[in-house]
PDB file of C-alpha atoms in Angstrom:
ATOM      1  CA  MET A  25     -18.591  84.996  -4.642  1.00 45.00           C
ATOM      2  CA  SER A  26     -15.885  86.340  -2.395  1.00 59.00           C
ATOM      3  CA  ASN A  27     -13.555  83.923  -0.749  1.00 86.00           C
ATOM      4  CA  LYS A  28     -12.333  85.748   2.391  1.00 89.00           C
ATOM      5  CA  VAL A  29     -10.236  84.370   5.190  1.00 92.00           C
ATOM      6  CA  ILE A  30      -9.166  85.767   8.496  1.00 93.00           C
ATOM      7  CA  HIS A  31      -5.491  85.703   9.435  1.00 94.00           C
ATOM      8  CA  ALA A  32      -5.220  85.693  13.175  1.00 95.00           C
ATOM      9  CA  ILE A  33      -1.602  86.134  14.286  1.00 95.00           C
ATOM     10  CA  TYR A  34      -0.340  85.033  17.704  1.00 95.00           C
ATOM     11  CA  ASN A  35       3.030  85.348  19.397  1.00 93.00           C
ATOM     12  CA  ASP A  36       2.792  82.460  21.883  1.00 92.00           C
ATOM     13  CA  ASP A  37       2.132  78.775  21.201  1.00 92.00           C
ATOM     14  CA  ASP A  38       0.080  78.303  24.385  1.00 94.00           C
ATOM     15  CA  VAL A  39      -2.171  81.219  23.402  1.00 94.00           C
ATOM     16  CA  LEU A  40      -2.485  79.696  19.935  1.00 95.00           C
ATOM     17  CA  MET A  41      -3.557  76.335  21.368  1.00 95.00           C
ATOM     18  CA  ASP A  42      -6.223  77.962  23.490  1.00 95.00           C
ATOM     19  CA  ALA A  43      -7.400  79.972  20.468  1.00 95.00           C
ATOM     20  CA  VAL A  44      -7.635  76.872  18.314  1.00 95.00           C
ATOM     21  CA  LYS A  45      -9.750  75.150  20.956  1.00 95.00           C
ATOM     22  CA  GLN A  46     -11.998  78.236  21.332  1.00 95.00           C
ATOM     23  CA  THR A  47     -12.311  78.489  17.514  1.00 94.00           C
ATOM     24  CA  ARG A  48     -13.329  74.874  17.188  1.00 94.00           C
ATOM     25  CA  ALA A  49     -15.813  75.264  20.065  1.00 94.00           C
ATOM     26  CA  ALA A  50     -17.325  78.267  18.237  1.00 92.00           C
ATOM     27  CA  HIS A  51     -17.721  76.014  15.130  1.00 91.00           C
ATOM     28  CA  HIS A  52     -15.447  78.092  12.849  1.00 91.00           C
ATOM     29  CA  HIS A  53     -13.570  76.180  10.179  1.00 91.00           C
ATOM     30  CA  ILE A  54      -9.791  76.384  10.544  1.00 93.00           C
ATOM     31  CA  GLU A  55      -8.252  76.268   7.092  1.00 92.00           C
ATOM     32  CA  GLU A  56      -4.564  76.049   8.187  1.00 92.00           C
ATOM     33  CA  VAL A  57      -2.256  76.939  11.015  1.00 95.00           C
ATOM     34  CA  TYR A  58       1.283  78.165  10.197  1.00 94.00           C
ATOM     35  CA  THR A  59       3.925  77.795  12.950  1.00 94.00           C
ATOM     36  CA  PRO A  60       7.697  78.378  13.053  1.00 94.00           C
ATOM     37  CA  PHE A  61       8.188  75.015  14.867  1.00 94.00           C
ATOM     38  CA  PRO A  62       6.063  71.949  15.547  1.00 92.00           C
ATOM     39  CA  VAL A  63       3.499  72.547  18.335  1.00 94.00           C
ATOM     40  CA  HIS A  64       2.795  69.397  20.323  1.00 94.00           C
ATOM     41  CA  GLY A  65      -0.957  68.513  20.285  1.00 93.00           C
ATOM     42  CA  LEU A  66      -1.950  71.008  17.634  1.00 93.00           C
ATOM     43  CA  ASP A  67      -3.128  68.330  15.256  1.00 91.00           C
ATOM     44  CA  LYS A  68      -5.532  66.909  17.844  1.00 92.00           C
ATOM     45  CA  ALA A  69      -6.719  70.399  18.861  1.00 93.00           C
ATOM     46  CA  MET A  70      -7.467  71.114  15.176  1.00 93.00           C
ATOM     47  CA  GLY A  71      -9.313  67.829  14.819  1.00 91.00           C
ATOM     48  CA  LEU A  72      -7.090  66.408  12.177  1.00 91.00           C
ATOM     49  CA  ALA A  73      -7.247  62.677  11.400  1.00 90.00           C
ATOM     50  CA  PRO A  74      -4.294  60.559  12.593  1.00 88.00           C
ATOM     51  CA  THR A  75      -1.593  59.964  10.050  1.00 86.00           C
ATOM     52  CA  ARG A  76      -1.062  56.633   8.342  1.00 88.00           C
ATOM     53  CA  ILE A  77       2.672  57.059   7.793  1.00 88.00           C
ATOM     54  CA  ALA A  78       3.499  54.333  10.294  1.00 90.00           C
ATOM     55  CA  ILE A  79       1.625  51.777   8.215  1.00 94.00           C
ATOM     56  CA  ALA A  80       3.431  53.022   5.098  1.00 94.00           C
ATOM     57  CA  SER A  81       6.739  52.742   6.958  1.00 95.00           C
ATOM     58  CA  PHE A  82       6.015  49.117   7.922  1.00 97.00           C
ATOM     59  CA  LEU A  83       5.157  48.217   4.347  1.00 97.00           C
ATOM     60  CA  TYR A  84       8.266  50.017   3.091  1.00 97.00           C
ATOM     61  CA  GLY A  85      10.353  48.061   5.656  1.00 97.00           C
ATOM     62  CA  LEU A  86       8.890  44.791   4.318  1.00 97.00           C
ATOM     63  CA  VAL A  87       9.840  45.838   0.778  1.00 97.00           C
ATOM     64  CA  GLY A  88      13.399  46.465   2.022  1.00 97.00           C
ATOM     65  CA  LEU A  89      13.518  43.120   3.772  1.00 96.00           C
ATOM     66  CA  SER A  90      12.304  41.348   0.634  1.00 97.00           C
ATOM     67  CA  VAL A  91      14.785  43.124  -1.550  1.00 97.00           C
ATOM     68  CA  ALA A  92      17.638  42.232   0.882  1.00 95.00           C
ATOM     69  CA  THR A  93      16.621  38.599   1.117  1.00 93.00           C
ATOM     70  CA  THR A  94      16.294  38.253  -2.651  1.00 94.00           C
ATOM     71  CA  MET A  95      19.555  40.041  -3.297  1.00 93.00           C
ATOM     72  CA  MET A  96      21.585  38.083  -0.749  1.00 88.00           C
ATOM     73  CA  ARG A  97      20.171  34.745  -1.889  1.00 86.00           C
ATOM     74  CA  PHE A  98      20.983  35.531  -5.504  1.00 90.00           C
ATOM     75  CA  ILE A  99      24.416  36.982  -4.854  1.00 86.00           C
ATOM     76  CA  MET A 100      25.718  34.581  -2.217  1.00 81.00           C
ATOM     77  CA  ILE A 101      23.957  31.342  -3.091  1.00 80.00           C
ATOM     78  CA  VAL A 102      22.914  31.284  -6.771  1.00 84.00           C
ATOM     79  CA  ASP A 103      25.246  33.550  -8.718  1.00 84.00           C
ATOM     80  CA  TRP A 104      28.633  33.390  -6.906  1.00 81.00           C
ATOM     81  CA  PRO A 105      28.686  30.843  -4.065  1.00 76.00           C
ATOM     82  CA  GLN A 106      31.915  30.938  -2.041  1.00 74.00           C
ATOM     83  CA  ASP A 107      33.370  29.001   0.848  1.00 73.00           C
ATOM     84  CA  ILE A 108      34.078  31.833   3.355  1.00 71.00           C
ATOM     85  CA  GLY A 109      35.714  30.841   6.634  1.00 69.00           C
ATOM     86  CA  GLY A 110      34.747  27.213   6.234  1.00 69.00           C
ATOM     87  CA  LYS A 111      31.040  28.006   5.761  1.00 66.00           C
ATOM     88  CA  PRO A 112      29.859  26.571   2.468  1.00 66.00           C
ATOM     89  CA  SER A 113      27.109  28.617   0.763  1.00 67.00           C
ATOM     90  CA  PHE A 114      24.823  25.787  -0.283  1.00 72.00           C
ATOM     91  CA  SER A 115      21.641  27.100   1.289  1.00 75.00           C
ATOM     92  CA  TYR A 116      20.302  30.423   2.382  1.00 76.00           C
ATOM     93  CA  ILE A 117      18.923  29.118   5.690  1.00 79.00           C
ATOM     94  CA  ASP A 118      22.361  27.750   6.818  1.00 76.00           C
ATOM     95  CA  ASN A 119      23.927  31.205   6.257  1.00 77.00           C
ATOM     96  CA  MET A 120      21.064  33.401   7.428  1.00 81.00           C
ATOM     97  CA  PRO A 121      22.686  34.420  10.792  1.00 82.00           C
ATOM     98  CA  ALA A 122      25.473  36.138   8.770  1.00 80.00           C
ATOM     99  CA  PHE A 123      22.924  37.975   6.656  1.00 85.00           C
ATOM    100  CA  VAL A 124      20.894  39.482   9.570  1.00 91.00           C
ATOM    101  CA  PRO A 125      22.838  42.765   9.653  1.00 92.00           C
ATOM    102  CA  ILE A 126      22.326  43.243   5.925  1.00 92.00           C
ATOM    103  CA  MET A 127      18.565  42.484   6.239  1.00 94.00           C
ATOM    104  CA  PHE A 128      18.255  44.993   9.092  1.00 96.00           C
ATOM    105  CA  GLU A 129      20.173  47.748   7.282  1.00 97.00           C
ATOM    106  CA  MET A 130      18.180  47.333   4.029  1.00 97.00           C
ATOM    107  CA  THR A 131      14.901  47.300   5.964  1.00 97.00           C
ATOM    108  CA  VAL A 132      15.804  50.597   7.644  1.00 97.00           C
ATOM    109  CA  PHE A 133      17.212  52.097   4.444  1.00 97.00           C
ATOM    110  CA  PHE A 134      14.083  51.394   2.395  1.00 97.00           C
ATOM    111  CA  ALA A 135      11.690  52.476   5.165  1.00 97.00           C
ATOM    112  CA  ALA A 136      13.487  55.747   5.769  1.00 96.00           C
ATOM    113  CA  HIS A 137      14.034  56.791   2.181  1.00 96.00           C
ATOM    114  CA  LEU A 138      10.565  55.805   0.950  1.00 96.00           C
ATOM    115  CA  MET A 139       8.955  57.508   3.921  1.00 95.00           C
ATOM    116  CA  VAL A 140      10.731  60.774   3.065  1.00 93.00           C
ATOM    117  CA  ILE A 141       9.654  60.512  -0.595  1.00 93.00           C
ATOM    118  CA  THR A 142       6.081  59.748   0.476  1.00 93.00           C
ATOM    119  CA  PHE A 143       6.044  62.698   2.852  1.00 90.00           C
ATOM    120  CA  TYR A 144       7.284  65.085   0.168  1.00 90.00           C
ATOM    121  CA  MET A 145       4.763  63.779  -2.379  1.00 90.00           C
ATOM    122  CA  ARG A 146       1.834  63.851   0.171  1.00 88.00           C
ATOM    123  CA  SER A 147       2.785  67.339   1.268  1.00 85.00           C
ATOM    124  CA  LYS A 148       3.296  68.500  -2.362  1.00 87.00           C
ATOM    125  CA  LEU A 149       6.744  69.776  -1.554  1.00 86.00           C
ATOM    126  CA  TRP A 150       8.363  69.636  -4.996  1.00 83.00           C
ATOM    127  CA  PRO A 151      11.795  70.970  -5.780  1.00 84.00           C
ATOM    128  CA  PHE A 152      11.711  74.690  -6.593  1.00 86.00           C
ATOM    129  CA  LYS A 153       8.137  75.033  -5.353  1.00 86.00           C
ATOM    130  CA  LYS A 154       7.095  78.522  -4.490  1.00 86.00           C
ATOM    131  CA  ALA A 155       6.407  79.061  -0.753  1.00 81.00           C
ATOM    132  CA  GLU A 156       2.754  79.273   0.232  1.00 82.00           C
ATOM    133  CA  ASN A 157       3.454  80.948   3.552  1.00 85.00           C
ATOM    134  CA  PRO A 158       0.996  83.894   3.901  1.00 89.00           C
ATOM    135  CA  ASP A 159       3.152  85.864   6.423  1.00 88.00           C
ATOM    136  CA  VAL A 160       6.933  85.728   6.582  1.00 88.00           C
ATOM    137  CA  ARG A 161       6.860  86.221  10.418  1.00 90.00           C
ATOM    138  CA  THR A 162       5.586  82.631  10.794  1.00 89.00           C
ATOM    139  CA  THR A 163       9.036  81.380   9.873  1.00 88.00           C
ATOM    140  CA  ASP A 164      10.585  83.220  12.824  1.00 91.00           C
ATOM    141  CA  ASP A 165       8.431  83.761  15.927  1.00 91.00           C
ATOM    142  CA  HIS A 166       4.760  84.216  15.141  1.00 94.00           C
ATOM    143  CA  PHE A 167       1.859  81.797  14.636  1.00 95.00           C
ATOM    144  CA  LEU A 168      -0.926  82.332  12.092  1.00 95.00           C
ATOM    145  CA  MET A 169      -4.376  80.698  12.128  1.00 95.00           C
ATOM    146  CA  GLU A 170      -6.257  80.932   8.831  1.00 94.00           C
ATOM    147  CA  VAL A 171     -10.033  80.678   9.233  1.00 93.00           C
ATOM    148  CA  GLY A 172     -12.656  80.924   6.510  1.00 90.00           C
ATOM    149  CA  VAL A 173     -15.091  83.841   6.865  1.00 90.00           C
ATOM    150  CA  HIS A 174     -18.728  82.866   7.232  1.00 85.00           C
ATOM    151  CA  GLY A 175     -21.375  85.008   8.808  1.00 79.00           C
ATOM    152  CA  ASN A 176     -20.656  88.458  10.211  1.00 85.00           C
ATOM    153  CA  GLU A 177     -17.059  89.497   9.454  1.00 85.00           C
ATOM    154  CA  ASP A 178     -16.845  92.081  12.250  1.00 89.00           C
ATOM    155  CA  ASP A 179     -18.045  89.531  14.901  1.00 90.00           C
ATOM    156  CA  MET A 180     -15.447  87.123  13.763  1.00 90.00           C
ATOM    157  CA  VAL A 181     -12.674  89.742  13.908  1.00 91.00           C
ATOM    158  CA  SER A 182     -13.652  90.685  17.508  1.00 92.00           C
ATOM    159  CA  PHE A 183     -13.888  86.957  18.386  1.00 93.00           C
ATOM    160  CA  PHE A 184     -10.270  86.368  17.317  1.00 93.00           C
ATOM    161  CA  LYS A 185      -9.040  89.529  19.042  1.00 94.00           C
ATOM    162  CA  SER A 186     -10.655  88.160  22.236  1.00 94.00           C
ATOM    163  CA  THR A 187      -8.744  84.881  21.865  1.00 93.00           C
ATOM    164  CA  GLY A 188      -5.409  86.716  22.270  1.00 92.00           C
ATOM    165  CA  ALA A 189      -4.453  87.458  18.696  1.00 93.00           C
ATOM    166  CA  VAL A 190      -1.931  90.304  18.357  1.00 94.00           C
ATOM    167  CA  GLU A 191      -3.148  91.072  14.867  1.00 93.00           C
ATOM    168  CA  VAL A 192      -6.300  90.098  12.877  1.00 93.00           C
ATOM    169  CA  LYS A 193      -6.536  90.681   9.072  1.00 92.00           C
ATOM    170  CA  VAL A 194      -9.302  89.893   6.655  1.00 91.00           C
ATOM    171  CA  ILE A 195      -7.753  88.713   3.365  1.00 89.00           C
ATOM    172  CA  GLU A 196      -9.277  88.058  -0.033  1.00 87.00           C
ATOM    173  CA  LYS A 197      -8.049  84.616  -1.039  1.00 80.00           C
ATOM    174  CA  HIS A 198      -7.649  83.794  -4.736  1.00 70.00           C
TER     175      HIS A 198
END
């Protein structure tokens, strides 16, 4: 069985957005869209599900807050209590106002770093990974929409040319 895809190349993001909407309306399956910069609203136009990274970020922030609280309690109350500026370190609650900046910073630190790690793992962006970009022009100034071929190939090519594509190629995908 042949696994063919159409690469429709556009040189304007507004034309690309209209083409994505027309392609979805024509019930063609968009495999991927390659862009040189983020295009606002493209995910909704493609029909992609909303991301859950905000939930992950909140959970990572809670982990950071827990680590900060545990660390400060152990260091300042249990392991090495000190009388700093007349404030005895007998309980965590009494000294919590002084610990708020540390709790905030650790929350942000954990959320940010774990979100980046999650993003790279989810996107499968490993160190030294070979680029999967099908056309080098999409890193500069062109946009590429990859659509699976089903039905009449010639009709699909003419459809994409009518959407404003500057170039349409049929590729055999491995």
